[in-house]
Amino acid sequence: MTEFGNSLIYDIEIAKAILGRGETRVDGIQYCDGWHDHAGMGISVIGAYDYAESRYRVFCRDNFEEFFALCADRAPLVSFNGIGFDDKVLACESGFTDGFFPDVTRYDLLAEIWRAAGLDPTFGGNSHTGYGLDATCEVNFGIRKSGNGAHAPIAWQQGRIGEVIDYCINDIRLTKRLFDWAVIHGEEIALAKTGESVRLRSLEQVEHPFID
């Protein structure tokens, strides 16, 4: 098995909607208290790509435990803003009191892009706009997200389950495309915000995740 052969890419979709600025509530839709309310969001779908088995996987509430078991057996855990968001929601969902698998090696592509851009790569309240997954993949590969993640909870609660699963898996495909190109093959990428060409760190160079 190669150094990448035990990698797991993951992404979550939240179950409760978040009211955006200037938006009005949709009748019959449950909302959490905002992007900081990790315990109140809930999870509708977890998408993953398992390099060990070379396949995409979908986890819903009835098999979240399978996803948690998979994470315990894979490394690195690869994400785009996973440390800053997904892991916090997953820690609440799983009931893990010490965080979501804090001892497992992480590779957060957003943190690595920030670092390559010369920005603070930690998630201790910092945010640098213009470096998102959608913009990064559009600039480098000409592909984009299939929807808006903020709309996924509404679709889920309205019973459009397949739509949410498709959206989540498409995000996994984009993340995998970026990880394969920039990390596995070590190719340069263009920063969406500036157009500058940068090279992301390899797995060997990432000794620990950027956690505040």
PDB file of N, CA and C in Angstrom, residues 94-176:
ATOM      1  N   SER A  94     -20.844  12.573  17.341  1.00  0.00           N
ATOM      2  CA  SER A  94     -20.321  11.293  17.823  1.00  0.00           C
ATOM      3  C   SER A  94     -20.339  11.188  19.340  1.00  0.00           C
ATOM      4  N   GLY A  95     -20.361  12.337  20.010  1.00  0.00           N
ATOM      5  CA  GLY A  95     -20.301  12.323  21.463  1.00  0.00           C
ATOM      6  C   GLY A  95     -18.898  12.171  22.008  1.00  0.00           C
ATOM      7  N   PHE A  96     -17.892  12.238  21.128  1.00  0.00           N
ATOM      8  CA  PHE A  96     -16.506  12.135  21.581  1.00  0.00           C
ATOM      9  C   PHE A  96     -16.162  13.394  22.378  1.00  0.00           C
ATOM     10  N   THR A  97     -15.730  13.228  23.614  1.00  0.00           N
ATOM     11  CA  THR A  97     -15.478  14.382  24.477  1.00  0.00           C
ATOM     12  C   THR A  97     -14.129  15.038  24.221  1.00  0.00           C
ATOM     13  N   ASP A  98     -13.217  14.331  23.572  1.00  0.00           N
ATOM     14  CA  ASP A  98     -11.880  14.893  23.338  1.00  0.00           C
ATOM     15  C   ASP A  98     -11.681  15.308  21.886  1.00  0.00           C
ATOM     16  N   GLY A  99     -12.779  15.506  21.157  1.00  0.00           N
ATOM     17  CA  GLY A  99     -12.673  15.909  19.759  1.00  0.00           C
ATOM     18  C   GLY A  99     -12.839  14.731  18.822  1.00  0.00           C
ATOM     19  N   PHE A 100     -12.833  15.014  17.537  1.00  0.00           N
ATOM     20  CA  PHE A 100     -13.051  13.981  16.532  1.00  0.00           C
ATOM     21  C   PHE A 100     -11.714  13.388  16.096  1.00  0.00           C
ATOM     22  N   PHE A 101     -11.351  12.245  16.682  1.00  0.00           N
ATOM     23  CA  PHE A 101     -10.100  11.545  16.381  1.00  0.00           C
ATOM     24  C   PHE A 101      -8.910  12.514  16.342  1.00  0.00           C
ATOM     25  N   PRO A 102      -8.631  13.194  17.461  1.00  0.00           N
ATOM     26  CA  PRO A 102      -7.573  14.207  17.470  1.00  0.00           C
ATOM     27  C   PRO A 102      -6.176  13.652  17.224  1.00  0.00           C
ATOM     28  N   ASP A 103      -5.976  12.351  17.439  1.00  0.00           N
ATOM     29  CA  ASP A 103      -4.639  11.778  17.274  1.00  0.00           C
ATOM     30  C   ASP A 103      -4.383  11.229  15.875  1.00  0.00           C
ATOM     31  N   VAL A 104      -5.396  11.255  15.019  1.00  0.00           N
ATOM     32  CA  VAL A 104      -5.232  10.760  13.650  1.00  0.00           C
ATOM     33  C   VAL A 104      -4.712  11.893  12.766  1.00  0.00           C
ATOM     34  N   THR A 105      -3.735  11.594  11.923  1.00  0.00           N
ATOM     35  CA  THR A 105      -3.148  12.603  11.043  1.00  0.00           C
ATOM     36  C   THR A 105      -4.208  13.208  10.132  1.00  0.00           C
ATOM     37  N   ARG A 106      -4.189  14.536  10.032  1.00  0.00           N
ATOM     38  CA  ARG A 106      -5.116  15.258   9.170  1.00  0.00           C
ATOM     39  C   ARG A 106      -4.362  15.897   8.003  1.00  0.00           C
ATOM     40  N   TYR A 107      -5.055  16.036   6.882  1.00  0.00           N
ATOM     41  CA  TYR A 107      -4.560  16.893   5.800  1.00  0.00           C
ATOM     42  C   TYR A 107      -5.735  17.744   5.374  1.00  0.00           C
ATOM     43  N   ASP A 108      -5.742  18.992   5.836  1.00  0.00           N
ATOM     44  CA  ASP A 108      -6.821  19.916   5.504  1.00  0.00           C
ATOM     45  C   ASP A 108      -6.359  20.796   4.349  1.00  0.00           C
ATOM     46  N   LEU A 109      -6.959  20.601   3.196  1.00  0.00           N
ATOM     47  CA  LEU A 109      -6.525  21.313   1.992  1.00  0.00           C
ATOM     48  C   LEU A 109      -6.691  22.825   2.117  1.00  0.00           C
ATOM     49  N   LEU A 110      -7.736  23.277   2.798  1.00  0.00           N
ATOM     50  CA  LEU A 110      -7.907  24.721   2.957  1.00  0.00           C
ATOM     51  C   LEU A 110      -6.767  25.314   3.781  1.00  0.00           C
ATOM     52  N   ALA A 111      -6.409  24.661   4.878  1.00  0.00           N
ATOM     53  CA  ALA A 111      -5.299  25.147   5.705  1.00  0.00           C
ATOM     54  C   ALA A 111      -4.001  25.178   4.911  1.00  0.00           C
ATOM     55  N   GLU A 112      -3.793  24.153   4.082  1.00  0.00           N
ATOM     56  CA  GLU A 112      -2.557  24.095   3.294  1.00  0.00           C
ATOM     57  C   GLU A 112      -2.537  25.162   2.204  1.00  0.00           C
ATOM     58  N   ILE A 113      -3.698  25.474   1.640  1.00  0.00           N
ATOM     59  CA  ILE A 113      -3.771  26.557   0.650  1.00  0.00           C
ATOM     60  C   ILE A 113      -3.478  27.891   1.326  1.00  0.00           C
ATOM     61  N   TRP A 114      -4.075  28.116   2.489  1.00  0.00           N
ATOM     62  CA  TRP A 114      -3.768  29.347   3.235  1.00  0.00           C
ATOM     63  C   TRP A 114      -2.275  29.446   3.502  1.00  0.00           C
ATOM     64  N   ARG A 115      -1.693  28.346   3.939  1.00  0.00           N
ATOM     65  CA  ARG A 115      -0.265  28.354   4.274  1.00  0.00           C
ATOM     66  C   ARG A 115       0.573  28.681   3.043  1.00  0.00           C
ATOM     67  N   ALA A 116       0.237  28.056   1.916  1.00  0.00           N
ATOM     68  CA  ALA A 116       0.985  28.292   0.676  1.00  0.00           C
ATOM     69  C   ALA A 116       0.844  29.737   0.209  1.00  0.00           C
ATOM     70  N   ALA A 117      -0.270  30.370   0.566  1.00  0.00           N
ATOM     71  CA  ALA A 117      -0.510  31.764   0.192  1.00  0.00           C
ATOM     72  C   ALA A 117       0.172  32.743   1.141  1.00  0.00           C
ATOM     73  N   GLY A 118       0.835  32.207   2.169  1.00  0.00           N
ATOM     74  CA  GLY A 118       1.512  33.061   3.133  1.00  0.00           C
ATOM     75  C   GLY A 118       0.606  33.589   4.221  1.00  0.00           C
ATOM     76  N   LEU A 119      -0.548  32.949   4.397  1.00  0.00           N
ATOM     77  CA  LEU A 119      -1.522  33.367   5.400  1.00  0.00           C
ATOM     78  C   LEU A 119      -1.462  32.455   6.617  1.00  0.00           C
ATOM     79  N   ASP A 120      -2.032  32.912   7.712  1.00  0.00           N
ATOM     80  CA  ASP A 120      -2.106  32.105   8.928  1.00  0.00           C
ATOM     81  C   ASP A 120      -2.971  30.876   8.648  1.00  0.00           C
ATOM     82  N   PRO A 121      -2.401  29.665   8.769  1.00  0.00           N
ATOM     83  CA  PRO A 121      -3.166  28.463   8.423  1.00  0.00           C
ATOM     84  C   PRO A 121      -3.980  27.882   9.567  1.00  0.00           C
ATOM     85  N   THR A 122      -3.976  28.521  10.728  1.00  0.00           N
ATOM     86  CA  THR A 122      -4.724  27.968  11.853  1.00  0.00           C
ATOM     87  C   THR A 122      -6.196  28.340  11.752  1.00  0.00           C
ATOM     88  N   PHE A 123      -6.998  27.625  12.530  1.00  0.00           N
ATOM     89  CA  PHE A 123      -8.439  27.872  12.519  1.00  0.00           C
ATOM     90  C   PHE A 123      -8.897  28.497  13.835  1.00  0.00           C
ATOM     91  N   GLY A 124      -8.020  29.230  14.481  1.00  0.00           N
ATOM     92  CA  GLY A 124      -8.349  29.848  15.760  1.00  0.00           C
ATOM     93  C   GLY A 124      -9.108  31.141  15.605  1.00  0.00           C
ATOM     94  N   GLY A 125     -10.165  31.138  14.837  1.00  0.00           N
ATOM     95  CA  GLY A 125     -10.958  32.341  14.629  1.00  0.00           C
ATOM     96  C   GLY A 125     -10.575  33.102  13.380  1.00  0.00           C
ATOM     97  N   ASN A 126      -9.540  32.619  12.675  1.00  0.00           N
ATOM     98  CA  ASN A 126      -9.107  33.290  11.454  1.00  0.00           C
ATOM     99  C   ASN A 126      -9.902  32.794  10.251  1.00  0.00           C
ATOM    100  N   SER A 127     -10.099  33.663   9.293  1.00  0.00           N
ATOM    101  CA  SER A 127     -10.762  33.287   8.052  1.00  0.00           C
ATOM    102  C   SER A 127     -10.219  34.148   6.927  1.00  0.00           C
ATOM    103  N   HIS A 128      -9.930  33.518   5.811  1.00  0.00           N
ATOM    104  CA  HIS A 128      -9.396  34.234   4.654  1.00  0.00           C
ATOM    105  C   HIS A 128     -10.294  33.913   3.467  1.00  0.00           C
ATOM    106  N   THR A 129     -11.070  34.875   3.019  1.00  0.00           N
ATOM    107  CA  THR A 129     -12.020  34.628   1.946  1.00  0.00           C
ATOM    108  C   THR A 129     -11.318  34.545   0.597  1.00  0.00           C
ATOM    109  N   GLY A 130     -11.994  33.891  -0.353  1.00  0.00           N
ATOM    110  CA  GLY A 130     -11.477  33.827  -1.713  1.00  0.00           C
ATOM    111  C   GLY A 130     -10.682  32.587  -2.033  1.00  0.00           C
ATOM    112  N   TYR A 131     -10.621  31.634  -1.093  1.00  0.00           N
ATOM    113  CA  TYR A 131      -9.817  30.432  -1.299  1.00  0.00           C
ATOM    114  C   TYR A 131     -10.660  29.160  -1.192  1.00  0.00           C
ATOM    115  N   GLY A 132     -11.957  29.267  -1.420  1.00  0.00           N
ATOM    116  CA  GLY A 132     -12.856  28.140  -1.241  1.00  0.00           C
ATOM    117  C   GLY A 132     -12.676  27.032  -2.265  1.00  0.00           C
ATOM    118  N   LEU A 133     -13.319  25.906  -1.992  1.00  0.00           N
ATOM    119  CA  LEU A 133     -13.218  24.735  -2.867  1.00  0.00           C
ATOM    120  C   LEU A 133     -13.763  25.027  -4.255  1.00  0.00           C
ATOM    121  N   ASP A 134     -14.910  25.690  -4.323  1.00  0.00           N
ATOM    122  CA  ASP A 134     -15.536  25.981  -5.607  1.00  0.00           C
ATOM    123  C   ASP A 134     -14.622  26.836  -6.476  1.00  0.00           C
ATOM    124  N   ALA A 135     -14.126  27.935  -5.921  1.00  0.00           N
ATOM    125  CA  ALA A 135     -13.264  28.842  -6.680  1.00  0.00           C
ATOM    126  C   ALA A 135     -11.947  28.179  -7.058  1.00  0.00           C
ATOM    127  N   THR A 136     -11.383  27.401  -6.144  1.00  0.00           N
ATOM    128  CA  THR A 136     -10.101  26.744  -6.406  1.00  0.00           C
ATOM    129  C   THR A 136     -10.212  25.735  -7.538  1.00  0.00           C
ATOM    130  N   CYS A 137     -11.276  24.935  -7.519  1.00  0.00           N
ATOM    131  CA  CYS A 137     -11.437  23.919  -8.565  1.00  0.00           C
ATOM    132  C   CYS A 137     -11.824  24.538  -9.903  1.00  0.00           C
ATOM    133  N   GLU A 138     -12.556  25.637  -9.870  1.00  0.00           N
ATOM    134  CA  GLU A 138     -12.904  26.299 -11.125  1.00  0.00           C
ATOM    135  C   GLU A 138     -11.652  26.856 -11.802  1.00  0.00           C
ATOM    136  N   VAL A 139     -10.793  27.507 -11.034  1.00  0.00           N
ATOM    137  CA  VAL A 139      -9.577  28.104 -11.591  1.00  0.00           C
ATOM    138  C   VAL A 139      -8.617  27.037 -12.113  1.00  0.00           C
ATOM    139  N   ASN A 140      -8.501  25.931 -11.388  1.00  0.00           N
ATOM    140  CA  ASN A 140      -7.494  24.930 -11.739  1.00  0.00           C
ATOM    141  C   ASN A 140      -7.987  23.834 -12.675  1.00  0.00           C
ATOM    142  N   PHE A 141      -9.262  23.479 -12.575  1.00  0.00           N
ATOM    143  CA  PHE A 141      -9.754  22.333 -13.344  1.00  0.00           C
ATOM    144  C   PHE A 141     -10.976  22.646 -14.207  1.00  0.00           C
ATOM    145  N   GLY A 142     -11.524  23.832 -14.069  1.00  0.00           N
ATOM    146  CA  GLY A 142     -12.711  24.183 -14.838  1.00  0.00           C
ATOM    147  C   GLY A 142     -13.962  23.466 -14.392  1.00  0.00           C
ATOM    148  N   ILE A 143     -13.987  23.019 -13.135  1.00  0.00           N
ATOM    149  CA  ILE A 143     -15.161  22.331 -12.599  1.00  0.00           C
ATOM    150  C   ILE A 143     -15.618  23.050 -11.336  1.00  0.00           C
ATOM    151  N   ARG A 144     -16.911  22.919 -11.025  1.00  0.00           N
ATOM    152  CA  ARG A 144     -17.466  23.647  -9.893  1.00  0.00           C
ATOM    153  C   ARG A 144     -18.379  22.756  -9.054  1.00  0.00           C
ATOM    154  N   LYS A 145     -18.748  23.272  -7.898  1.00  0.00           N
ATOM    155  CA  LYS A 145     -19.733  22.605  -7.058  1.00  0.00           C
ATOM    156  C   LYS A 145     -21.061  22.496  -7.807  1.00  0.00           C
ATOM    157  N   SER A 146     -21.871  21.540  -7.407  1.00  0.00           N
ATOM    158  CA  SER A 146     -23.161  21.342  -8.072  1.00  0.00           C
ATOM    159  C   SER A 146     -24.288  22.108  -7.395  1.00  0.00           C
ATOM    160  N   GLY A 147     -23.981  22.819  -6.299  1.00  0.00           N
ATOM    161  CA  GLY A 147     -25.014  23.569  -5.597  1.00  0.00           C
ATOM    162  C   GLY A 147     -24.418  24.383  -4.475  1.00  0.00           C
ATOM    163  N   ASN A 148     -25.281  24.813  -3.566  1.00  0.00           N
ATOM    164  CA  ASN A 148     -24.885  25.633  -2.426  1.00  0.00           C
ATOM    165  C   ASN A 148     -25.129  24.849  -1.149  1.00  0.00           C
ATOM    166  N   GLY A 149     -24.076  24.650  -0.358  1.00  0.00           N
ATOM    167  CA  GLY A 149     -24.200  23.865   0.858  1.00  0.00           C
ATOM    168  C   GLY A 149     -25.203  24.423   1.849  1.00  0.00           C
ATOM    169  N   ALA A 150     -25.406  25.740   1.830  1.00  0.00           N
ATOM    170  CA  ALA A 150     -26.368  26.355   2.746  1.00  0.00           C
ATOM    171  C   ALA A 150     -27.800  25.949   2.419  1.00  0.00           C
ATOM    172  N   HIS A 151     -28.035  25.506   1.177  1.00  0.00           N
ATOM    173  CA  HIS A 151     -29.378  25.090   0.769  1.00  0.00           C
ATOM    174  C   HIS A 151     -29.631  23.603   1.027  1.00  0.00           C
ATOM    175  N   ALA A 152     -28.565  22.855   1.295  1.00  0.00           N
ATOM    176  CA  ALA A 152     -28.699  21.409   1.470  1.00  0.00           C
ATOM    177  C   ALA A 152     -29.613  21.027   2.634  1.00  0.00           C
ATOM    178  N   PRO A 153     -29.546  21.713   3.790  1.00  0.00           N
ATOM    179  CA  PRO A 153     -30.450  21.328   4.884  1.00  0.00           C
ATOM    180  C   PRO A 153     -31.926  21.494   4.531  1.00  0.00           C
ATOM    181  N   ILE A 154     -32.238  22.530   3.759  1.00  0.00           N
ATOM    182  CA  ILE A 154     -33.630  22.732   3.348  1.00  0.00           C
ATOM    183  C   ILE A 154     -34.072  21.599   2.429  1.00  0.00           C
ATOM    184  N   ALA A 155     -33.218  21.261   1.466  1.00  0.00           N
ATOM    185  CA  ALA A 155     -33.538  20.153   0.558  1.00  0.00           C
ATOM    186  C   ALA A 155     -33.727  18.858   1.337  1.00  0.00           C
ATOM    187  N   TRP A 156     -32.862  18.630   2.327  1.00  0.00           N
ATOM    188  CA  TRP A 156     -32.945  17.408   3.132  1.00  0.00           C
ATOM    189  C   TRP A 156     -34.269  17.348   3.878  1.00  0.00           C
ATOM    190  N   GLN A 157     -34.627  18.436   4.531  1.00  0.00           N
ATOM    191  CA  GLN A 157     -35.860  18.447   5.319  1.00  0.00           C
ATOM    192  C   GLN A 157     -37.103  18.382   4.442  1.00  0.00           C
ATOM    193  N   GLN A 158     -36.978  18.775   3.190  1.00  0.00           N
ATOM    194  CA  GLN A 158     -38.102  18.688   2.258  1.00  0.00           C
ATOM    195  C   GLN A 158     -38.166  17.334   1.559  1.00  0.00           C
ATOM    196  N   GLY A 159     -37.289  16.424   1.959  1.00  0.00           N
ATOM    197  CA  GLY A 159     -37.333  15.067   1.431  1.00  0.00           C
ATOM    198  C   GLY A 159     -36.557  14.838   0.154  1.00  0.00           C
ATOM    199  N   ARG A 160     -35.791  15.823  -0.273  1.00  0.00           N
ATOM    200  CA  ARG A 160     -34.991  15.667  -1.494  1.00  0.00           C
ATOM    201  C   ARG A 160     -33.636  15.054  -1.145  1.00  0.00           C
ATOM    202  N   ILE A 161     -33.707  13.827  -0.644  1.00  0.00           N
ATOM    203  CA  ILE A 161     -32.537  13.141  -0.092  1.00  0.00           C
ATOM    204  C   ILE A 161     -31.467  12.911  -1.155  1.00  0.00           C
ATOM    205  N   GLY A 162     -31.887  12.421  -2.312  1.00  0.00           N
ATOM    206  CA  GLY A 162     -30.933  12.133  -3.382  1.00  0.00           C
ATOM    207  C   GLY A 162     -30.169  13.364  -3.823  1.00  0.00           C
ATOM    208  N   GLU A 163     -30.849  14.507  -3.830  1.00  0.00           N
ATOM    209  CA  GLU A 163     -30.207  15.768  -4.222  1.00  0.00           C
ATOM    210  C   GLU A 163     -29.064  16.119  -3.266  1.00  0.00           C
ATOM    211  N   VAL A 164     -29.300  15.917  -1.968  1.00  0.00           N
ATOM    212  CA  VAL A 164     -28.276  16.232  -0.970  1.00  0.00           C
ATOM    213  C   VAL A 164     -27.110  15.255  -1.067  1.00  0.00           C
ATOM    214  N   ILE A 165     -27.413  13.986  -1.254  1.00  0.00           N
ATOM    215  CA  ILE A 165     -26.347  12.987  -1.401  1.00  0.00           C
ATOM    216  C   ILE A 165     -25.499  13.292  -2.627  1.00  0.00           C
ATOM    217  N   ASP A 166     -26.150  13.617  -3.737  1.00  0.00           N
ATOM    218  CA  ASP A 166     -25.410  13.946  -4.962  1.00  0.00           C
ATOM    219  C   ASP A 166     -24.514  15.161  -4.751  1.00  0.00           C
ATOM    220  N   TYR A 167     -25.036  16.161  -4.059  1.00  0.00           N
ATOM    221  CA  TYR A 167     -24.250  17.368  -3.796  1.00  0.00           C
ATOM    222  C   TYR A 167     -23.026  17.042  -2.940  1.00  0.00           C
ATOM    223  N   CYS A 168     -23.232  16.240  -1.899  1.00  0.00           N
ATOM    224  CA  CYS A 168     -22.140  15.879  -1.001  1.00  0.00           C
ATOM    225  C   CYS A 168     -21.061  15.088  -1.733  1.00  0.00           C
ATOM    226  N   ILE A 169     -21.466  14.117  -2.530  1.00  0.00           N
ATOM    227  CA  ILE A 169     -20.495  13.299  -3.258  1.00  0.00           C
ATOM    228  C   ILE A 169     -19.766  14.128  -4.308  1.00  0.00           C
ATOM    229  N   ASN A 170     -20.446  15.095  -4.906  1.00  0.00           N
ATOM    230  CA  ASN A 170     -19.750  15.961  -5.856  1.00  0.00           C
ATOM    231  C   ASN A 170     -18.662  16.769  -5.155  1.00  0.00           C
ATOM    232  N   ASP A 171     -18.929  17.226  -3.937  1.00  0.00           N
ATOM    233  CA  ASP A 171     -17.890  17.911  -3.166  1.00  0.00           C
ATOM    234  C   ASP A 171     -16.708  16.985  -2.895  1.00  0.00           C
ATOM    235  N   ILE A 172     -17.001  15.727  -2.622  1.00  0.00           N
ATOM    236  CA  ILE A 172     -15.923  14.753  -2.410  1.00  0.00           C
ATOM    237  C   ILE A 172     -15.111  14.584  -3.690  1.00  0.00           C
ATOM    238  N   ARG A 173     -15.783  14.538  -4.830  1.00  0.00           N
ATOM    239  CA  ARG A 173     -15.074  14.410  -6.111  1.00  0.00           C
ATOM    240  C   ARG A 173     -14.143  15.602  -6.346  1.00  0.00           C
ATOM    241  N   LEU A 174     -14.621  16.808  -6.046  1.00  0.00           N
ATOM    242  CA  LEU A 174     -13.787  17.992  -6.209  1.00  0.00           C
ATOM    243  C   LEU A 174     -12.581  17.946  -5.269  1.00  0.00           C
ATOM    244  N   THR A 175     -12.834  17.570  -4.029  1.00  0.00           N
ATOM    245  CA  THR A 175     -11.746  17.490  -3.051  1.00  0.00           C
ATOM    246  C   THR A 175     -10.723  16.445  -3.469  1.00  0.00           C
ATOM    247  N   LYS A 176     -11.202  15.310  -3.968  1.00  0.00           N
ATOM    248  CA  LYS A 176     -10.293  14.259  -4.431  1.00  0.00           C
ATOM    249  C   LYS A 176      -9.473  14.738  -5.625  1.00  0.00           C
TER     250      LYS A 176
END
